[in-house]
Amino acid sequence: MQSMNPRRRFLMQAGVFSIAGAAPALWQTASAQSESGNLKRIVSIGGAITEIVVRLQGEAGIAGVDTTSNFPASLQKLPNVGYARKLSAEGILSLGPQLVIASHEAGPSVVLRQIEAAGIKVQQLPEVRSFKDLLNTIASIGNLLQRQTQAQQLQQQLTQEWTQVQNLATSPAVKARALFVMAHAPGQVMLAGRDTHAHTIMEYAGLQNAFADVSGYKAINAEALIQSAPDLLIATEQGIKTLGGNSALLALPGMAQTPAARQQRVVVQEAMLMLGFGPRLPQAVLSLRDAAQQQMRKKV
């Protein structure tokens, strides 16, 4: 009997694959076991935050979510309060929440204050920039939902998964200079430097950020793009859709002069999986690493 690929073994243990080849994600099991007994009525703002609430068996208490809370798919049936940075007090209060859990970027701040003035508890959580931050956020949400036991169990499980990811990272490195391209609109294309989620996920996956000399996201500049000489381009599914496809990405100013464009090496992944830094972070790192390795083997 052939030995199992270590990545597939990890994904099976993480609940991404079953032995039969199906994909029963861990949140499905948690949701099936959820009991609404002492759950507060929650509005959850932030995709990663909402995923954690679900994983802590709290989905039955969610009254509404924001536009980034699209996983698991069952959340798409819930009332949506809109974009996290452009919230409406009326929209949230109309759902009758007892608790609003919000990401660090939620706002405007005046709206959050209005919700608090109406007697609703609002808890805005710090930004998650690392795996350690993720564990701390799980503990915070566990305390808010009075699900400390579930939070500890999730922390332990993710720590085990993270250890396996780190062990897999000892395999031969991808050895690629990668460039992350963010596109919010056709005329708003930016490149990710250090101090960004994109930079961190690339590091976790063993990739070198070709734009690490600058901090944050910077507007695309043809000269800087050519000088960065990336071997690989990374973008989100949402960004590629905004641009109009891979061909539009490769046609950006200066892009054609890069090694990545000449070899048409592009990795495209779902935004919340890759950049959300939620409980799927170990899966996101493996997925990016594997996709990068596959692209780097490609010859055009």
PDB file of C-alpha atoms in Angstrom:
ATOM      1  CA  MET A   1       0.000   0.000   0.000  1.00  0.00           C
ATOM      2  CA  GLN A   2       1.428   3.392  -1.003  1.00  0.00           C
ATOM      3  CA  SER A   3       2.160   5.904   1.727  1.00  0.00           C
ATOM      4  CA  MET A   4      -0.096   8.958   1.836  1.00  0.00           C
ATOM      5  CA  ASN A   5       1.144  12.319   0.642  1.00  0.00           C
ATOM      6  CA  PRO A   6       1.960  14.356   3.811  1.00  0.00           C
ATOM      7  CA  ARG A   7      -0.054  17.338   2.643  1.00  0.00           C
ATOM      8  CA  ARG A   8      -3.097  15.176   1.969  1.00  0.00           C
ATOM      9  CA  ARG A   9      -2.651  13.539   5.388  1.00  0.00           C
ATOM     10  CA  PHE A  10      -2.620  16.988   7.003  1.00  0.00           C
ATOM     11  CA  LEU A  11      -5.712  18.125   5.117  1.00  0.00           C
ATOM     12  CA  MET A  12      -7.567  14.955   6.086  1.00  0.00           C
ATOM     13  CA  GLN A  13      -6.664  15.448   9.724  1.00  0.00           C
ATOM     14  CA  ALA A  14      -7.713  19.095   9.468  1.00  0.00           C
ATOM     15  CA  GLY A  15     -11.111  18.054   8.170  1.00  0.00           C
ATOM     16  CA  VAL A  16     -10.614  19.443   4.670  1.00  0.00           C
ATOM     17  CA  PHE A  17     -10.789  15.988   3.051  1.00  0.00           C
ATOM     18  CA  SER A  18     -12.507  12.834   4.189  1.00  0.00           C
ATOM     19  CA  ILE A  19     -11.122   9.400   3.366  1.00  0.00           C
ATOM     20  CA  ALA A  20     -13.889   9.039   0.819  1.00  0.00           C
ATOM     21  CA  GLY A  21     -12.778  12.267  -0.868  1.00  0.00           C
ATOM     22  CA  ALA A  22     -15.614  14.467   0.327  1.00  0.00           C
ATOM     23  CA  ALA A  23     -14.973  17.820   1.972  1.00  0.00           C
ATOM     24  CA  PRO A  24     -16.845  18.099   5.283  1.00  0.00           C
ATOM     25  CA  ALA A  25     -15.306  21.240   6.744  1.00  0.00           C
ATOM     26  CA  LEU A  26     -14.926  21.444  10.484  1.00  0.00           C
ATOM     27  CA  TRP A  27     -17.497  24.226  10.778  1.00  0.00           C
ATOM     28  CA  GLN A  28     -20.209  21.831   9.567  1.00  0.00           C
ATOM     29  CA  THR A  29     -19.622  19.522  12.515  1.00  0.00           C
ATOM     30  CA  ALA A  30     -19.564  22.450  14.915  1.00  0.00           C
ATOM     31  CA  SER A  31     -22.764  23.883  13.457  1.00  0.00           C
ATOM     32  CA  ALA A  32     -24.546  20.551  13.715  1.00  0.00           C
ATOM     33  CA  GLN A  33     -23.678  20.364  17.403  1.00  0.00           C
ATOM     34  CA  SER A  34     -24.601  23.954  18.174  1.00  0.00           C
ATOM     35  CA  GLU A  35     -27.077  24.597  20.953  1.00  0.00           C
ATOM     36  CA  SER A  36     -28.769  27.977  21.088  1.00  0.00           C
ATOM     37  CA  GLY A  37     -29.356  27.805  24.852  1.00  0.00           C
ATOM     38  CA  ASN A  38     -27.267  30.688  26.246  1.00  0.00           C
ATOM     39  CA  LEU A  39     -26.244  32.277  22.955  1.00  0.00           C
ATOM     40  CA  LYS A  40     -26.556  36.028  22.697  1.00  0.00           C
ATOM     41  CA  ARG A  41     -28.044  37.561  19.556  1.00  0.00           C
ATOM     42  CA  ILE A  42     -24.899  38.595  17.666  1.00  0.00           C
ATOM     43  CA  VAL A  43     -24.040  40.819  14.737  1.00  0.00           C
ATOM     44  CA  SER A  44     -20.601  39.723  13.537  1.00  0.00           C
ATOM     45  CA  ILE A  45     -18.546  42.138  11.432  1.00  0.00           C
ATOM     46  CA  GLY A  46     -15.415  40.695   9.850  1.00  0.00           C
ATOM     47  CA  GLY A  47     -15.059  37.447   7.924  1.00  0.00           C
ATOM     48  CA  ALA A  48     -12.431  35.926  10.222  1.00  0.00           C
ATOM     49  CA  ILE A  49     -14.406  36.887  13.323  1.00  0.00           C
ATOM     50  CA  THR A  50     -17.548  35.272  11.952  1.00  0.00           C
ATOM     51  CA  GLU A  51     -15.669  32.080  11.051  1.00  0.00           C
ATOM     52  CA  ILE A  52     -14.418  31.877  14.634  1.00  0.00           C
ATOM     53  CA  VAL A  53     -17.937  32.377  16.021  1.00  0.00           C
ATOM     54  CA  VAL A  54     -19.125  29.491  13.854  1.00  0.00           C
ATOM     55  CA  ARG A  55     -16.232  27.273  14.901  1.00  0.00           C
ATOM     56  CA  LEU A  56     -17.122  27.963  18.538  1.00  0.00           C
ATOM     57  CA  GLN A  57     -20.602  26.565  17.865  1.00  0.00           C
ATOM     58  CA  GLY A  58     -22.152  30.008  17.880  1.00  0.00           C
ATOM     59  CA  GLU A  59     -23.741  30.161  14.418  1.00  0.00           C
ATOM     60  CA  ALA A  60     -27.267  29.760  15.829  1.00  0.00           C
ATOM     61  CA  GLY A  61     -26.860  33.101  17.618  1.00  0.00           C
ATOM     62  CA  ILE A  62     -25.755  35.154  14.598  1.00  0.00           C
ATOM     63  CA  ALA A  63     -28.424  37.694  13.646  1.00  0.00           C
ATOM     64  CA  GLY A  64     -26.470  39.433  10.902  1.00  0.00           C
ATOM     65  CA  VAL A  65     -23.080  39.646   9.198  1.00  0.00           C
ATOM     66  CA  ASP A  66     -21.048  41.978   6.974  1.00  0.00           C
ATOM     67  CA  THR A  67     -20.081  41.522   3.322  1.00  0.00           C
ATOM     68  CA  THR A  68     -16.799  39.740   4.104  1.00  0.00           C
ATOM     69  CA  SER A  69     -18.523  37.033   6.154  1.00  0.00           C
ATOM     70  CA  ASN A  70     -19.077  34.624   3.274  1.00  0.00           C
ATOM     71  CA  PHE A  71     -17.737  31.380   4.764  1.00  0.00           C
ATOM     72  CA  PRO A  72     -19.342  29.006   5.537  1.00  0.00           C
ATOM     73  CA  ALA A  73     -21.916  29.336   2.764  1.00  0.00           C
ATOM     74  CA  SER A  74     -24.797  29.091   5.259  1.00  0.00           C
ATOM     75  CA  LEU A  75     -23.967  32.660   6.392  1.00  0.00           C
ATOM     76  CA  GLN A  76     -25.076  34.021   3.035  1.00  0.00           C
ATOM     77  CA  LYS A  77     -28.685  33.390   4.060  1.00  0.00           C
ATOM     78  CA  LEU A  78     -28.393  35.820   6.987  1.00  0.00           C
ATOM     79  CA  PRO A  79     -29.214  39.557   6.947  1.00  0.00           C
ATOM     80  CA  ASN A  80     -26.231  41.567   5.720  1.00  0.00           C
ATOM     81  CA  VAL A  81     -25.278  44.876   7.340  1.00  0.00           C
ATOM     82  CA  GLY A  82     -23.013  45.918   4.460  1.00  0.00           C
ATOM     83  CA  TYR A  83     -19.368  46.878   4.132  1.00  0.00           C
ATOM     84  CA  ALA A  84     -17.504  46.874   7.460  1.00  0.00           C
ATOM     85  CA  ARG A  85     -16.142  50.414   7.060  1.00  0.00           C
ATOM     86  CA  LYS A  86     -19.488  51.938   6.052  1.00  0.00           C
ATOM     87  CA  LEU A  87     -21.866  50.597   8.680  1.00  0.00           C
ATOM     88  CA  SER A  88     -25.285  51.992   9.495  1.00  0.00           C
ATOM     89  CA  ALA A  89     -26.513  52.131  13.081  1.00  0.00           C
ATOM     90  CA  GLU A  90     -30.114  51.771  11.925  1.00  0.00           C
ATOM     91  CA  GLY A  91     -29.347  48.658   9.901  1.00  0.00           C
ATOM     92  CA  ILE A  92     -27.601  46.934  12.788  1.00  0.00           C
ATOM     93  CA  LEU A  93     -30.096  47.984  15.472  1.00  0.00           C
ATOM     94  CA  SER A  94     -32.987  46.750  13.319  1.00  0.00           C
ATOM     95  CA  LEU A  95     -31.672  43.204  13.851  1.00  0.00           C
ATOM     96  CA  GLY A  96     -32.115  43.492  17.622  1.00  0.00           C
ATOM     97  CA  PRO A  97     -28.601  42.400  18.637  1.00  0.00           C
ATOM     98  CA  GLN A  98     -27.387  41.979  22.194  1.00  0.00           C
ATOM     99  CA  LEU A  99     -23.738  41.960  21.111  1.00  0.00           C
ATOM    100  CA  VAL A 100     -21.803  43.373  18.162  1.00  0.00           C
ATOM    101  CA  ILE A 101     -18.385  41.832  17.569  1.00  0.00           C
ATOM    102  CA  ALA A 102     -16.395  43.904  15.097  1.00  0.00           C
ATOM    103  CA  SER A 103     -13.017  43.832  13.418  1.00  0.00           C
ATOM    104  CA  HIS A 104     -10.473  46.597  13.998  1.00  0.00           C
ATOM    105  CA  GLU A 105     -11.424  48.286  10.711  1.00  0.00           C
ATOM    106  CA  ALA A 106     -15.176  48.435  11.380  1.00  0.00           C
ATOM    107  CA  GLY A 107     -16.750  51.877  11.360  1.00  0.00           C
ATOM    108  CA  PRO A 108     -17.332  54.730  11.143  1.00  0.00           C
ATOM    109  CA  SER A 109     -16.565  55.105  14.843  1.00  0.00           C
ATOM    110  CA  VAL A 110     -19.573  57.387  15.309  1.00  0.00           C
ATOM    111  CA  VAL A 111     -21.833  54.519  14.224  1.00  0.00           C
ATOM    112  CA  LEU A 112     -20.297  52.172  16.780  1.00  0.00           C
ATOM    113  CA  ARG A 113     -20.821  54.810  19.473  1.00  0.00           C
ATOM    114  CA  GLN A 114     -24.459  55.183  18.427  1.00  0.00           C
ATOM    115  CA  ILE A 115     -24.972  51.445  18.808  1.00  0.00           C
ATOM    116  CA  GLU A 116     -23.386  51.524  22.267  1.00  0.00           C
ATOM    117  CA  ALA A 117     -25.588  54.495  23.220  1.00  0.00           C
ATOM    118  CA  ALA A 118     -28.586  52.328  22.383  1.00  0.00           C
ATOM    119  CA  GLY A 119     -27.492  49.923  25.126  1.00  0.00           C
ATOM    120  CA  ILE A 120     -25.859  47.316  22.884  1.00  0.00           C
ATOM    121  CA  LYS A 121     -22.456  45.930  23.839  1.00  0.00           C
ATOM    122  CA  VAL A 122     -19.899  46.560  21.076  1.00  0.00           C
ATOM    123  CA  GLN A 123     -16.581  44.739  21.180  1.00  0.00           C
ATOM    124  CA  GLN A 124     -14.029  45.799  18.586  1.00  0.00           C
ATOM    125  CA  LEU A 125     -11.116  43.367  18.379  1.00  0.00           C
ATOM    126  CA  PRO A 126      -7.460  44.092  17.510  1.00  0.00           C
ATOM    127  CA  GLU A 127      -6.090  43.294  14.072  1.00  0.00           C
ATOM    128  CA  VAL A 128      -4.822  39.736  13.573  1.00  0.00           C
ATOM    129  CA  ARG A 129      -1.378  39.876  11.971  1.00  0.00           C
ATOM    130  CA  SER A 130       0.066  36.517  13.007  1.00  0.00           C
ATOM    131  CA  PHE A 131      -0.857  33.018  14.110  1.00  0.00           C
ATOM    132  CA  LYS A 132      -0.304  34.051  17.744  1.00  0.00           C
ATOM    133  CA  ASP A 133      -2.753  36.943  17.263  1.00  0.00           C
ATOM    134  CA  LEU A 134      -5.289  34.456  15.878  1.00  0.00           C
ATOM    135  CA  LEU A 135      -5.081  32.332  19.031  1.00  0.00           C
ATOM    136  CA  ASN A 136      -5.585  35.434  21.184  1.00  0.00           C
ATOM    137  CA  THR A 137      -8.624  36.467  19.140  1.00  0.00           C
ATOM    138  CA  ILE A 138     -10.159  33.014  19.548  1.00  0.00           C
ATOM    139  CA  ALA A 139      -9.766  33.353  23.325  1.00  0.00           C
ATOM    140  CA  SER A 140     -11.374  36.812  23.276  1.00  0.00           C
ATOM    141  CA  ILE A 141     -14.375  35.641  21.271  1.00  0.00           C
ATOM    142  CA  GLY A 142     -14.687  32.561  23.461  1.00  0.00           C
ATOM    143  CA  ASN A 143     -14.962  34.828  26.502  1.00  0.00           C
ATOM    144  CA  LEU A 144     -17.548  37.056  24.817  1.00  0.00           C
ATOM    145  CA  LEU A 145     -19.716  34.059  23.906  1.00  0.00           C
ATOM    146  CA  GLN A 146     -19.082  32.217  27.182  1.00  0.00           C
ATOM    147  CA  ARG A 147     -17.610  29.378  25.158  1.00  0.00           C
ATOM    148  CA  GLN A 148     -14.203  29.170  26.781  1.00  0.00           C
ATOM    149  CA  THR A 149     -14.040  25.374  26.526  1.00  0.00           C
ATOM    150  CA  GLN A 150     -14.741  25.430  22.791  1.00  0.00           C
ATOM    151  CA  ALA A 151     -12.175  28.213  22.369  1.00  0.00           C
ATOM    152  CA  GLN A 152      -9.495  26.184  24.118  1.00  0.00           C
ATOM    153  CA  GLN A 153     -10.301  23.159  21.979  1.00  0.00           C
ATOM    154  CA  LEU A 154     -10.087  25.214  18.791  1.00  0.00           C
ATOM    155  CA  GLN A 155      -6.783  26.749  19.904  1.00  0.00           C
ATOM    156  CA  GLN A 156      -5.352  23.279  20.548  1.00  0.00           C
ATOM    157  CA  GLN A 157      -6.540  21.963  17.220  1.00  0.00           C
ATOM    158  CA  LEU A 158      -5.166  24.890  15.234  1.00  0.00           C
ATOM    159  CA  THR A 159      -1.857  24.698  17.109  1.00  0.00           C
ATOM    160  CA  GLN A 160      -1.538  21.068  16.047  1.00  0.00           C
ATOM    161  CA  GLU A 161      -2.358  21.990  12.453  1.00  0.00           C
ATOM    162  CA  TRP A 162       0.129  24.882  12.559  1.00  0.00           C
ATOM    163  CA  THR A 163       2.872  22.587  13.834  1.00  0.00           C
ATOM    164  CA  GLN A 164       2.247  20.254  10.909  1.00  0.00           C
ATOM    165  CA  VAL A 165       2.368  23.202   8.502  1.00  0.00           C
ATOM    166  CA  GLN A 166       5.724  24.245   9.948  1.00  0.00           C
ATOM    167  CA  ASN A 167       7.027  20.689   9.627  1.00  0.00           C
ATOM    168  CA  LEU A 168       6.008  20.608   5.969  1.00  0.00           C
ATOM    169  CA  ALA A 169       7.806  23.906   5.500  1.00  0.00           C
ATOM    170  CA  THR A 170      11.102  22.062   6.056  1.00  0.00           C
ATOM    171  CA  SER A 171      10.693  20.525   2.587  1.00  0.00           C
ATOM    172  CA  PRO A 172      12.570  22.249  -0.275  1.00  0.00           C
ATOM    173  CA  ALA A 173      11.724  25.936  -0.438  1.00  0.00           C
ATOM    174  CA  VAL A 174       9.750  27.378  -3.327  1.00  0.00           C
ATOM    175  CA  LYS A 175      12.597  29.821  -4.081  1.00  0.00           C
ATOM    176  CA  ALA A 176      10.510  32.448  -5.783  1.00  0.00           C
ATOM    177  CA  ARG A 177      10.268  36.220  -5.648  1.00  0.00           C
ATOM    178  CA  ALA A 178       6.541  36.788  -5.404  1.00  0.00           C
ATOM    179  CA  LEU A 179       4.529  39.958  -5.906  1.00  0.00           C
ATOM    180  CA  PHE A 180       1.044  40.413  -4.499  1.00  0.00           C
ATOM    181  CA  VAL A 181      -1.241  42.583  -6.626  1.00  0.00           C
ATOM    182  CA  MET A 182      -4.327  44.092  -4.971  1.00  0.00           C
ATOM    183  CA  ALA A 183      -7.113  45.454  -7.174  1.00  0.00           C
ATOM    184  CA  HIS A 184     -10.133  47.115  -5.562  1.00  0.00           C
ATOM    185  CA  ALA A 185     -11.139  48.737  -8.847  1.00  0.00           C
ATOM    186  CA  PRO A 186      -9.688  48.766 -12.390  1.00  0.00           C
ATOM    187  CA  GLY A 187      -7.980  52.101 -11.697  1.00  0.00           C
ATOM    188  CA  GLN A 188      -6.901  51.236  -8.142  1.00  0.00           C
ATOM    189  CA  VAL A 189      -4.177  48.624  -8.430  1.00  0.00           C
ATOM    190  CA  MET A 190      -1.677  48.339  -5.592  1.00  0.00           C
ATOM    191  CA  LEU A 191       1.362  46.243  -4.753  1.00  0.00           C
ATOM    192  CA  ALA A 192       1.889  44.763  -1.281  1.00  0.00           C
ATOM    193  CA  GLY A 193       5.031  45.620   0.619  1.00  0.00           C
ATOM    194  CA  ARG A 194       5.991  44.540   4.126  1.00  0.00           C
ATOM    195  CA  ASP A 195       3.690  45.143   7.120  1.00  0.00           C
ATOM    196  CA  THR A 196       0.744  43.663   5.234  1.00  0.00           C
ATOM    197  CA  HIS A 197      -1.201  40.415   5.497  1.00  0.00           C
ATOM    198  CA  ALA A 198      -0.050  39.601   1.979  1.00  0.00           C
ATOM    199  CA  HIS A 199       3.603  39.901   3.025  1.00  0.00           C
ATOM    200  CA  THR A 200       3.069  37.692   6.073  1.00  0.00           C
ATOM    201  CA  ILE A 201       1.210  34.937   4.220  1.00  0.00           C
ATOM    202  CA  MET A 202       3.964  34.897   1.582  1.00  0.00           C
ATOM    203  CA  GLU A 203       6.588  34.522   4.306  1.00  0.00           C
ATOM    204  CA  TYR A 204       4.604  31.742   5.974  1.00  0.00           C
ATOM    205  CA  ALA A 205       4.455  29.942   2.607  1.00  0.00           C
ATOM    206  CA  GLY A 206       8.222  30.257   2.090  1.00  0.00           C
ATOM    207  CA  LEU A 207       8.043  32.945  -0.604  1.00  0.00           C
ATOM    208  CA  GLN A 208      10.157  36.096  -0.826  1.00  0.00           C
ATOM    209  CA  ASN A 209       8.186  39.312  -1.229  1.00  0.00           C
ATOM    210  CA  ALA A 210       9.674  41.068  -4.265  1.00  0.00           C
ATOM    211  CA  PHE A 211       8.277  44.381  -2.994  1.00  0.00           C
ATOM    212  CA  ALA A 212       9.498  44.119   0.600  1.00  0.00           C
ATOM    213  CA  ASP A 213      11.613  47.268   0.352  1.00  0.00           C
ATOM    214  CA  VAL A 214       8.509  49.383   0.919  1.00  0.00           C
ATOM    215  CA  SER A 215       5.920  49.330   3.698  1.00  0.00           C
ATOM    216  CA  GLY A 216       2.199  48.831   3.179  1.00  0.00           C
ATOM    217  CA  TYR A 217       0.282  48.889  -0.090  1.00  0.00           C
ATOM    218  CA  LYS A 218       1.574  51.232  -2.798  1.00  0.00           C
ATOM    219  CA  ALA A 219      -0.011  52.291  -6.074  1.00  0.00           C
ATOM    220  CA  ILE A 220       1.375  50.397  -9.036  1.00  0.00           C
ATOM    221  CA  ASN A 221       4.379  52.034 -10.672  1.00  0.00           C
ATOM    222  CA  ALA A 222       5.744  50.534 -13.888  1.00  0.00           C
ATOM    223  CA  GLU A 223       9.384  51.319 -13.092  1.00  0.00           C
ATOM    224  CA  ALA A 224       9.206  49.926  -9.545  1.00  0.00           C
ATOM    225  CA  LEU A 225       7.353  46.884 -10.822  1.00  0.00           C
ATOM    226  CA  ILE A 226      10.039  46.107 -13.400  1.00  0.00           C
ATOM    227  CA  GLN A 227      12.825  46.608 -10.845  1.00  0.00           C
ATOM    228  CA  SER A 228      11.150  44.217  -8.394  1.00  0.00           C
ATOM    229  CA  ALA A 229      11.524  41.435 -11.006  1.00  0.00           C
ATOM    230  CA  PRO A 230       8.989  38.992  -9.560  1.00  0.00           C
ATOM    231  CA  ASP A 231       9.062  35.326 -10.603  1.00  0.00           C
ATOM    232  CA  LEU A 232       5.467  34.857  -9.503  1.00  0.00           C
ATOM    233  CA  LEU A 233       2.332  37.009  -9.293  1.00  0.00           C
ATOM    234  CA  ILE A 234      -0.299  36.508  -6.577  1.00  0.00           C
ATOM    235  CA  ALA A 235      -3.802  37.973  -6.598  1.00  0.00           C
ATOM    236  CA  THR A 236      -7.212  37.326  -5.098  1.00  0.00           C
ATOM    237  CA  GLU A 237     -10.153  35.898  -7.030  1.00  0.00           C
ATOM    238  CA  GLN A 238     -12.024  39.120  -6.325  1.00  0.00           C
ATOM    239  CA  GLY A 239      -9.126  41.252  -7.594  1.00  0.00           C
ATOM    240  CA  ILE A 240      -8.752  39.258 -10.805  1.00  0.00           C
ATOM    241  CA  LYS A 241     -12.476  39.585 -11.432  1.00  0.00           C
ATOM    242  CA  THR A 242     -12.228  43.346 -10.913  1.00  0.00           C
ATOM    243  CA  LEU A 243      -9.339  43.629 -13.373  1.00  0.00           C
ATOM    244  CA  GLY A 244     -11.041  41.456 -15.980  1.00  0.00           C
ATOM    245  CA  GLY A 245      -9.000  38.263 -15.826  1.00  0.00           C
ATOM    246  CA  ASN A 246      -5.379  37.074 -15.812  1.00  0.00           C
ATOM    247  CA  SER A 247      -4.731  38.675 -19.198  1.00  0.00           C
ATOM    248  CA  ALA A 248      -5.620  42.087 -17.774  1.00  0.00           C
ATOM    249  CA  LEU A 249      -3.263  41.498 -14.848  1.00  0.00           C
ATOM    250  CA  LEU A 250      -0.413  40.628 -17.210  1.00  0.00           C
ATOM    251  CA  ALA A 251      -1.176  43.741 -19.277  1.00  0.00           C
ATOM    252  CA  LEU A 252      -0.697  46.198 -16.396  1.00  0.00           C
ATOM    253  CA  PRO A 253       1.983  48.886 -16.985  1.00  0.00           C
ATOM    254  CA  GLY A 254       5.434  47.345 -16.733  1.00  0.00           C
ATOM    255  CA  MET A 255       4.129  43.843 -16.052  1.00  0.00           C
ATOM    256  CA  ALA A 256       5.152  42.394 -19.416  1.00  0.00           C
ATOM    257  CA  GLN A 257       8.819  43.103 -18.584  1.00  0.00           C
ATOM    258  CA  THR A 258       8.778  40.866 -15.474  1.00  0.00           C
ATOM    259  CA  PRO A 259       9.894  37.214 -15.370  1.00  0.00           C
ATOM    260  CA  ALA A 260       6.510  36.285 -13.901  1.00  0.00           C
ATOM    261  CA  ALA A 261       4.606  37.688 -16.872  1.00  0.00           C
ATOM    262  CA  ARG A 262       6.962  36.155 -19.422  1.00  0.00           C
ATOM    263  CA  GLN A 263       6.304  32.734 -17.881  1.00  0.00           C
ATOM    264  CA  GLN A 264       2.636  33.575 -17.143  1.00  0.00           C
ATOM    265  CA  ARG A 265       3.040  32.468 -13.534  1.00  0.00           C
ATOM    266  CA  VAL A 266      -0.027  33.612 -11.623  1.00  0.00           C
ATOM    267  CA  VAL A 267      -1.557  32.272  -8.406  1.00  0.00           C
ATOM    268  CA  VAL A 268      -5.150  33.303  -7.709  1.00  0.00           C
ATOM    269  CA  GLN A 269      -6.839  32.501  -4.381  1.00  0.00           C
ATOM    270  CA  GLU A 270      -9.997  33.506  -2.535  1.00  0.00           C
ATOM    271  CA  ALA A 271      -9.417  36.702  -0.551  1.00  0.00           C
ATOM    272  CA  MET A 272     -10.754  35.690   2.864  1.00  0.00           C
ATOM    273  CA  LEU A 273      -8.948  32.355   2.769  1.00  0.00           C
ATOM    274  CA  MET A 274      -5.602  33.912   1.882  1.00  0.00           C
ATOM    275  CA  LEU A 275      -5.765  37.245   3.714  1.00  0.00           C
ATOM    276  CA  GLY A 276      -8.450  36.783   6.381  1.00  0.00           C
ATOM    277  CA  PHE A 277      -6.089  35.223   8.975  1.00  0.00           C
ATOM    278  CA  GLY A 278      -8.988  33.307  10.476  1.00  0.00           C
ATOM    279  CA  PRO A 279      -9.170  29.674  11.574  1.00  0.00           C
ATOM    280  CA  ARG A 280      -8.360  28.502   8.031  1.00  0.00           C
ATOM    281  CA  LEU A 281      -4.882  30.079   8.227  1.00  0.00           C
ATOM    282  CA  PRO A 282      -2.987  26.747   8.239  1.00  0.00           C
ATOM    283  CA  GLN A 283      -4.957  25.642   5.179  1.00  0.00           C
ATOM    284  CA  ALA A 284      -4.280  28.992   3.478  1.00  0.00           C
ATOM    285  CA  VAL A 285      -0.517  28.672   3.943  1.00  0.00           C
ATOM    286  CA  LEU A 286      -0.455  25.159   2.491  1.00  0.00           C
ATOM    287  CA  SER A 287      -2.686  26.133  -0.400  1.00  0.00           C
ATOM    288  CA  LEU A 288      -0.506  29.120  -1.352  1.00  0.00           C
ATOM    289  CA  ARG A 289       2.716  27.126  -1.019  1.00  0.00           C
ATOM    290  CA  ASP A 290       1.451  24.279  -3.178  1.00  0.00           C
ATOM    291  CA  ALA A 291       0.042  26.620  -5.835  1.00  0.00           C
ATOM    292  CA  ALA A 292       3.337  28.543  -5.948  1.00  0.00           C
ATOM    293  CA  GLN A 293       5.349  25.348  -6.370  1.00  0.00           C
ATOM    294  CA  GLN A 294       3.100  24.274  -9.206  1.00  0.00           C
ATOM    295  CA  GLN A 295       3.466  27.600 -11.008  1.00  0.00           C
ATOM    296  CA  MET A 296       7.236  27.679 -10.581  1.00  0.00           C
ATOM    297  CA  ARG A 297       7.486  24.333 -12.370  1.00  0.00           C
ATOM    298  CA  LYS A 298       5.605  25.777 -15.359  1.00  0.00           C
ATOM    299  CA  LYS A 299       7.497  26.603 -18.538  1.00  0.00           C
ATOM    300  CA  VAL A 300       5.965  28.689 -21.318  1.00  0.00           C
TER     301      VAL A 300
END
